[in-house]
């Protein structure tokens, strides 16, 4: 079997590529060239079947929802329900970040049930097992990590976050450039501690070819994790973050040379005015690799509302280069998200993606907005609900209002600008 | 009595100016010069007493919450409750947009109870009375409009939205440049219809000096309303919008010459990539007048979530020049907001203002974010809640979670990046 990238390089238009081109309304041969040069990826493990989606240049912005059990709260049916909600509200991908219960069984079930691509962070499973056995982080066996990556690839995982850029070099740039929040990536914190206490190199970096071997075999897309991402606005764009980015850029090239699909993860927490510069820097350093961002959150002062903060930063990021937005829920920084948090997180990310796609003119974003705008002018409520990101909520609000049976809404009541402007008679 | 502007021109540091300078941490004489040249306003009717706030260049971004009865839903205690919620969550201003019940009595009570500046749109009261009497919009008597403005000024209104820029000239630019949504401003729609059917000029423009007479006498700040603002993304930055802006720019100069404080209202609905340009264009054309924006909403596809869409656009607007954000609630485009909508709308606007103030380095935004970031590193939950925009919600989420008594949160559980990075022992 060859990867989507390898086939694109050979000039083959795969069924998956054709499917993506049709969905996005782009020319299949143009898309093939974008996949061949790595500006677009189509994450899909050779062992899974589901409708393919593309991520990258010229395509609509995609969004990911994180689900997963934790040690304190482990209820698989609940996580399955969260996955269904995510997909129903428009998530293009789901990451299983479980750390509680039988991790392999949970992943297996999720892979079986999911109609969208599935991502993981394999080091979580390794660290969880170690902690259950009472071990210390620095005792992680590199062989266990590679074993886990291989097991998950075989099981059908479509993309994996691997913090290969947390190296002795990148970590060294954290010295003498003090951070407020240190490291906030779980994978990054584990690997930095491992490197430091063992006085050795990150195995995912040192033995990157082993990673590539596995990912090539199953066409797993590598998501190069930003383990040194800023954990608060004040730490954004510091030397540690940029040093890791430089190494990630080198690893992008090596993945492409091996025919392995690769995307790059980005911050995190970031003041609004640094987002454009960061996206452009990341695209440049990583030779136009698809960018996958978490947030970025434009303020740290809104715990309980980080889906809003993430939508602000996510819109700006996607306008300036991000191709894939990881959702942030209202539970971020506070607790494990429940089903309602998942819904609100996905919707906020969809708003960000839609806002950016209007600018980029990708997918059907402009057509959708036009349809709803026209319906407002026509006071055509059914068309408004039909085109809304969350039709049920919009309809429920209107239906419950005092003007539920009127063509206008109860905000302006009879003194309706649309009716006045159209010269419609206003009732007494 | 002189206006704040007139006194600033004379070199007087008024008690209000001193109060604002102290609150913002800026030099009083610098602020006096900004008020004198019109780049900052301090809206405060001579007949009211409350802690003054400034709006404009170099100051923290302010936010406004709209409240008010409607014909379909008229319950004054409920509106009073909304006002209290708005102020509690950080609104710097409240606009009374009531169109149901005894309008003068409602306004009088709001002016009495409010600890913040109060704004109105006087044409609403005039149009409401006319409709109650079964009249048609085009029958509005200009004398009734000026009478209403004067009554409200006497009563103590601090700022008034007046759509003086909806003129024969600006309306003419709507011809041959077709809009999807036409006019969506209630004041704009009324005045356009009035101008067109009566074949005459907007009295607020033609007799602008009468407006200035009244506003000078009571130090009412004029908010030049954008009656021709775009009502959907597709209509943004069209000739009609810009034509009105040019007239508004001229009216800013005339207000300043008369010593009347003035701010300028802006869109509305606008694709993300047009926000920066619009803010810069507005500031330039209006000679650096403080800008007051509604949204802007970066997509029309999210009814039920327009507080999020507004926070996205509002952040960008405030970063690029807006000084004053009008909140948008989840009820926008659907129904009259209830108390919870008001809370969510104010919080979303506060997130936008905070995100922008971090960039502009105004107020205490950076200090606040730093405090909460540091508290996260220290796992100091009390300090996190203390500095949060909505402390109760943040605390409630953490307290209800499975790790309510732990120093970490239930999202990552024991596998906590902060603890790992600090080298703290993780529990088995």
XYZ file of C-alpha atoms in Angstrom, chain B residues 2-426:
425
model
C -19.938 74.209 29.636
C -19.441 70.765 28.085
C -16.498 68.571 29.008
C -15.059 69.421 25.590
C -15.414 73.165 26.068
C -13.812 73.040 29.487
C -10.946 70.896 28.200
C -10.319 73.434 25.434
C -10.150 76.145 28.095
C -7.514 74.109 29.932
C -9.785 73.087 32.788
C -9.233 69.674 34.359
C -12.794 68.867 35.451
C -13.519 66.500 38.352
C -14.865 64.004 35.774
C -11.675 64.211 33.729
C -9.571 63.742 36.827
C -11.678 60.738 37.798
C -11.254 59.137 34.369
C -7.497 59.777 34.324
C -7.157 58.107 37.705
C -9.209 55.103 36.696
C -7.294 54.614 33.450
C -3.865 55.327 34.878
C -3.132 58.118 32.385
C -1.846 61.641 32.854
C -4.665 64.118 33.458
C -3.209 66.852 31.286
C -2.616 64.451 28.407
C -6.221 63.308 28.789
C -7.429 66.913 28.851
C -5.760 67.490 25.490
C -7.376 64.319 24.086
C -10.808 65.520 25.212
C -10.071 68.989 23.819
C -9.218 67.636 20.386
C -12.176 65.212 20.442
C -10.240 61.955 20.462
C -11.751 61.143 23.855
C -15.250 61.850 25.156
C -16.615 61.750 28.711
C -20.367 61.282 28.221
C -22.187 62.736 31.235
C -25.268 64.899 31.147
C -25.023 67.970 33.366
C -28.180 66.770 35.112
C -26.775 63.407 36.250
C -24.337 62.208 38.869
C -22.402 58.950 38.515
C -18.754 57.895 38.286
C -17.518 59.214 34.945
C -15.914 57.025 32.278
C -14.012 58.067 29.208
C -14.235 56.587 25.712
C -11.546 56.931 23.087
C -7.891 56.950 22.193
C -5.505 55.484 24.738
C -8.250 54.363 27.129
C -9.524 50.875 27.869
C -12.233 49.601 25.519
C -15.712 50.292 26.883
C -18.846 48.220 26.372
C -22.537 49.003 26.166
C -25.549 46.812 26.914
C -28.926 47.480 25.300
C -32.032 46.968 27.400
C -35.623 48.079 27.015
C -39.240 47.024 26.847
C -40.940 46.109 23.581
C -44.593 46.236 22.641
C -44.857 42.459 22.933
C -42.979 42.265 26.227
C -43.221 45.179 28.627
C -42.110 44.508 32.183
C -40.100 47.306 33.755
C -38.710 45.412 36.798
C -37.305 42.872 34.343
C -35.488 45.613 32.412
C -34.165 47.063 35.650
C -32.847 43.614 36.526
C -31.146 43.423 33.107
C -29.522 46.774 33.773
C -28.196 45.552 37.113
C -26.830 42.376 35.544
C -25.174 44.426 32.810
C -23.424 46.683 35.284
C -22.474 43.792 37.568
C -20.742 41.982 34.700
C -18.911 45.075 33.569
C -21.005 47.188 31.186
C -19.744 50.784 31.090
C -22.944 52.084 29.537
C -26.546 51.038 29.055
C -28.855 52.077 26.257
C -32.588 52.196 26.938
C -34.247 51.154 23.680
C -37.734 50.756 25.127
C -40.684 50.790 22.739
C -43.366 49.395 25.074
C -45.224 50.998 28.000
C -44.833 54.549 29.339
C -41.572 55.421 27.650
C -40.823 58.631 29.520
C -41.489 57.047 32.890
C -39.301 54.058 32.045
C -36.443 56.298 30.928
C -36.807 58.452 34.044
C -36.558 55.389 36.293
C -33.578 54.010 34.424
C -31.774 57.349 34.658
C -32.451 57.381 38.373
C -31.278 53.824 39.022
C -28.280 53.598 36.703
C -24.734 53.930 38.058
C -23.401 54.195 34.484
C -23.968 56.453 31.488
C -27.309 56.059 29.722
C -27.902 56.292 25.979
C -31.088 56.398 23.895
C -32.326 56.541 20.309
C -34.932 59.321 20.507
C -36.560 58.501 17.157
C -37.797 55.194 18.647
C -40.078 57.032 21.078
C -41.404 59.266 18.313
C -42.061 56.339 15.948
C -43.647 54.287 18.727
C -46.094 57.047 19.620
C -46.967 57.540 15.960
C -47.639 53.833 15.400
C -49.785 53.664 18.523
C -51.900 56.415 17.022
C -52.137 54.480 13.758
C -49.928 56.923 11.865
C -47.494 56.157 9.086
C -43.733 56.555 9.339
C -43.657 59.319 6.729
C -45.974 61.398 8.918
C -43.357 61.904 11.630
C -43.332 65.579 12.569
C -39.789 66.964 12.781
C -40.917 69.143 15.676
C -41.920 66.031 17.612
C -38.429 64.631 17.041
C -36.639 67.766 18.248
C -39.068 67.961 21.167
C -38.220 64.389 22.140
C -34.481 65.057 21.922
C -34.893 68.092 24.163
C -37.095 66.244 26.689
C -34.605 63.404 26.939
C -31.668 65.806 27.246
C -33.430 67.600 30.096
C -34.224 64.263 31.743
C -30.498 63.499 31.861
C -29.621 61.214 28.933
C -25.840 61.093 28.530
C -25.549 60.085 24.881
C -28.011 59.818 21.998
C -27.894 57.924 18.744
C -28.953 60.345 16.025
C -28.943 59.182 12.408
C -27.952 62.559 10.983
C -25.960 61.009 8.133
C -28.947 59.392 6.430
C -29.388 62.107 3.817
C -30.615 62.433 0.269
C -27.007 62.198 -0.863
C -26.026 59.120 1.160
C -29.302 57.335 0.381
C -28.806 58.032 -3.335
C -25.665 55.878 -3.280
C -27.814 52.855 -2.477
C -29.206 53.069 -6.009
C -27.445 50.920 -8.607
C -25.422 49.159 -5.901
C -27.930 46.553 -4.886
C -27.967 45.203 -1.366
C -28.963 41.767 -0.171
C -30.440 43.071 3.082
C -31.336 46.683 2.363
C -31.456 48.838 5.498
C -31.439 47.074 8.873
C -31.101 50.057 11.195
C -34.519 50.988 12.560
C -33.634 54.685 12.635
C -32.062 54.428 9.206
C -35.079 52.678 7.697
C -37.471 55.245 9.175
C -35.444 58.213 7.947
C -34.842 56.798 4.487
C -38.574 56.223 4.099
C -39.311 59.694 5.461
C -36.857 61.348 3.057
C -38.053 59.361 0.057
C -41.816 59.624 0.532
C -41.736 63.293 1.549
C -39.120 64.142 -1.060
C -37.255 66.289 1.431
C -34.086 66.290 3.555
C -33.508 64.491 6.892
C -34.433 67.107 9.533
C -31.603 65.887 11.806
C -29.189 66.829 9.025
C -30.932 69.930 7.723
C -31.365 71.354 11.211
C -28.226 69.883 12.734
C -27.624 73.196 14.513
C -30.790 72.636 16.546
C -29.392 69.268 17.575
C -26.138 70.944 18.577
C -27.988 73.644 20.553
C -29.677 71.041 22.713
C -26.645 68.788 23.140
C -24.378 71.690 24.038
C -26.819 72.918 26.682
C -26.922 69.592 28.555
C -23.565 68.164 27.486
C -25.226 65.276 25.685
C -22.685 63.313 23.641
C -23.922 62.751 20.099
C -23.504 59.220 18.790
C -23.759 59.647 15.028
C -25.756 56.566 14.070
C -24.946 54.529 11.003
C -28.424 54.187 9.573
C -27.069 52.803 6.323
C -24.838 50.196 7.956
C -24.610 46.832 6.188
C -27.147 44.261 7.399
C -25.179 41.259 6.213
C -21.634 40.387 5.223
C -22.350 40.698 1.514
C -23.443 44.341 1.917
C -20.374 45.447 3.870
C -18.325 48.434 2.709
C -20.667 49.367 -0.113
C -21.106 52.856 -1.508
C -24.114 53.658 0.676
C -22.205 52.834 3.867
C -19.194 54.903 2.867
C -21.310 57.820 1.599
C -22.984 58.053 5.004
C -19.561 57.902 6.675
C -18.361 60.898 4.648
C -21.315 62.962 5.838
C -20.821 61.774 9.408
C -17.210 62.930 9.155
C -18.381 66.459 8.294
C -20.838 66.402 11.201
C -18.074 65.387 13.622
C -16.206 68.573 12.744
C -19.308 70.719 13.202
C -20.051 69.185 16.594
C -16.508 69.759 17.826
C -16.566 73.358 16.594
C -19.651 73.895 18.718
C -18.049 72.241 21.711
C -20.365 69.223 21.568
C -18.866 65.824 22.346
C -19.350 63.315 19.530
C -18.701 59.648 18.753
C -19.303 57.689 15.559
C -21.196 54.423 15.169
C -19.990 51.648 12.894
C -21.134 48.364 11.411
C -22.738 45.853 11.884
C -22.105 42.828 9.686
C -18.680 42.524 8.101
C -16.341 39.793 6.852
C -13.281 39.553 9.107
C -10.822 40.829 6.505
C -12.719 44.111 6.039
C -12.694 45.096 9.717
C -9.178 46.534 9.909
C -9.689 48.615 6.788
C -13.060 49.886 7.962
C -11.814 50.952 11.370
C -8.881 52.797 9.834
C -11.118 54.430 7.220
C -13.601 55.528 9.892
C -10.893 56.980 12.127
C -9.350 58.851 9.207
C -12.568 60.260 7.747
C -13.904 61.208 11.192
C -10.686 62.855 12.374
C -10.010 60.312 15.115
C -13.457 60.458 16.708
C -14.122 57.664 19.219
C -15.703 54.715 17.403
C -18.711 52.799 18.692
C -19.350 49.499 16.905
C -22.173 46.972 16.977
C -20.416 43.655 16.505
C -19.309 43.544 13.785
C -20.630 40.057 13.084
C -18.194 38.072 10.970
C -20.794 35.587 9.742
C -24.584 35.584 9.442
C -24.864 31.816 9.891
C -24.918 31.657 13.687
C -28.332 32.811 14.966
C -28.508 31.852 18.649
C -24.758 32.481 19.025
C -24.315 36.030 17.788
C -22.608 36.977 21.055
C -19.732 34.759 19.893
C -19.773 36.137 16.357
C -19.851 39.645 17.828
C -16.908 38.904 20.129
C -14.838 37.783 17.133
C -15.566 40.946 15.161
C -15.497 43.168 18.233
C -12.000 42.053 19.184
C -10.669 42.805 15.707
C -12.526 46.134 15.619
C -11.196 47.218 19.019
C -7.649 46.198 18.108
C -7.822 48.314 14.940
C -9.525 51.404 16.347
C -12.936 50.867 17.944
C -13.178 52.354 21.439
C -16.669 51.307 22.466
C -18.362 47.966 21.779
C -22.102 47.525 21.791
C -22.847 44.065 23.082
C -24.643 41.462 21.013
C -26.622 38.768 22.820
C -27.495 35.182 21.839
C -31.046 36.473 21.188
C -29.937 38.824 18.390
C -31.994 38.331 15.200
C -34.371 35.992 17.061
C -36.127 37.578 20.038
C -35.909 40.064 22.881
C -32.976 39.100 25.132
C -33.786 37.755 28.583
C -31.653 38.243 31.691
C -29.370 35.310 30.847
C -28.867 36.608 27.295
C -27.885 39.971 28.739
C -25.332 38.307 31.017
C -23.840 36.259 28.172
C -23.779 39.287 25.880
C -21.946 41.453 28.399
C -19.431 38.704 29.166
C -18.716 38.075 25.471
C -18.131 41.802 24.968
C -15.870 41.930 28.006
C -13.818 39.086 26.534
C -13.480 41.049 23.291
C -12.555 44.249 25.145
C -10.019 42.417 27.314
C -8.493 40.689 24.262
C -8.090 44.046 22.517
C -6.873 45.933 25.588
C -4.054 43.405 25.974
C -2.898 44.448 22.508
C -3.455 48.184 23.078
C -1.982 47.956 26.586
C -4.809 50.057 27.985
C -6.392 49.903 31.428
C -5.265 46.988 33.574
C -5.738 44.322 30.889
C -2.183 42.992 30.821
C -1.947 43.026 34.601
C -5.165 41.048 34.893
C -4.111 38.425 32.365
C -0.714 38.123 34.015
C -2.333 37.565 37.418
C -4.505 34.734 36.170
C -1.690 33.149 34.139
C 0.568 33.172 37.174
C -2.203 31.706 39.321
C -2.543 28.826 36.836
C 1.130 28.044 37.155
C 0.802 28.185 40.934
C -2.385 26.048 40.838
C -3.854 28.859 42.962
C -7.551 28.448 42.217
C -8.738 31.303 44.427
C -6.558 33.758 42.506
C -7.842 32.315 39.223
C -11.459 32.866 40.244
C -10.709 36.320 41.668
C -9.321 37.538 38.335
C -11.835 35.789 36.062
C -14.343 37.826 34.049
C -17.093 35.613 35.526
C -15.748 34.256 38.838
C -18.984 32.458 39.870
C -19.245 30.382 36.701
C -15.576 29.411 36.737
C -15.725 28.422 40.403
C -18.977 26.519 39.980
C -17.523 24.398 37.166
C -14.412 23.479 39.126
C -16.354 22.839 42.338
C -18.832 20.541 40.609
C -16.116 18.451 38.987
C -14.623 15.156 40.133
C -11.441 16.932 41.192
C -13.125 19.669 43.196
C -10.804 19.167 46.140
C -7.625 18.587 44.113
C -5.116 21.208 43.020
C -5.342 19.941 39.429
C -8.490 19.994 37.278
C -10.474 17.001 36.063
C -9.638 17.665 32.399
C -6.133 16.223 32.611
C -6.542 14.726 36.054
C -3.321 13.535 37.575
C -1.560 13.697 34.185
C -1.187 17.446 34.650
C 1.336 19.294 32.480
C 1.869 22.007 35.053
C 2.654 19.465 37.778
C 4.834 17.351 35.491
C 6.768 20.396 34.346
C 7.309 21.614 37.893
C 8.569 18.169 38.847
C 5.812 17.651 41.412
C 5.187 14.059 42.289
C 2.133 12.654 40.470
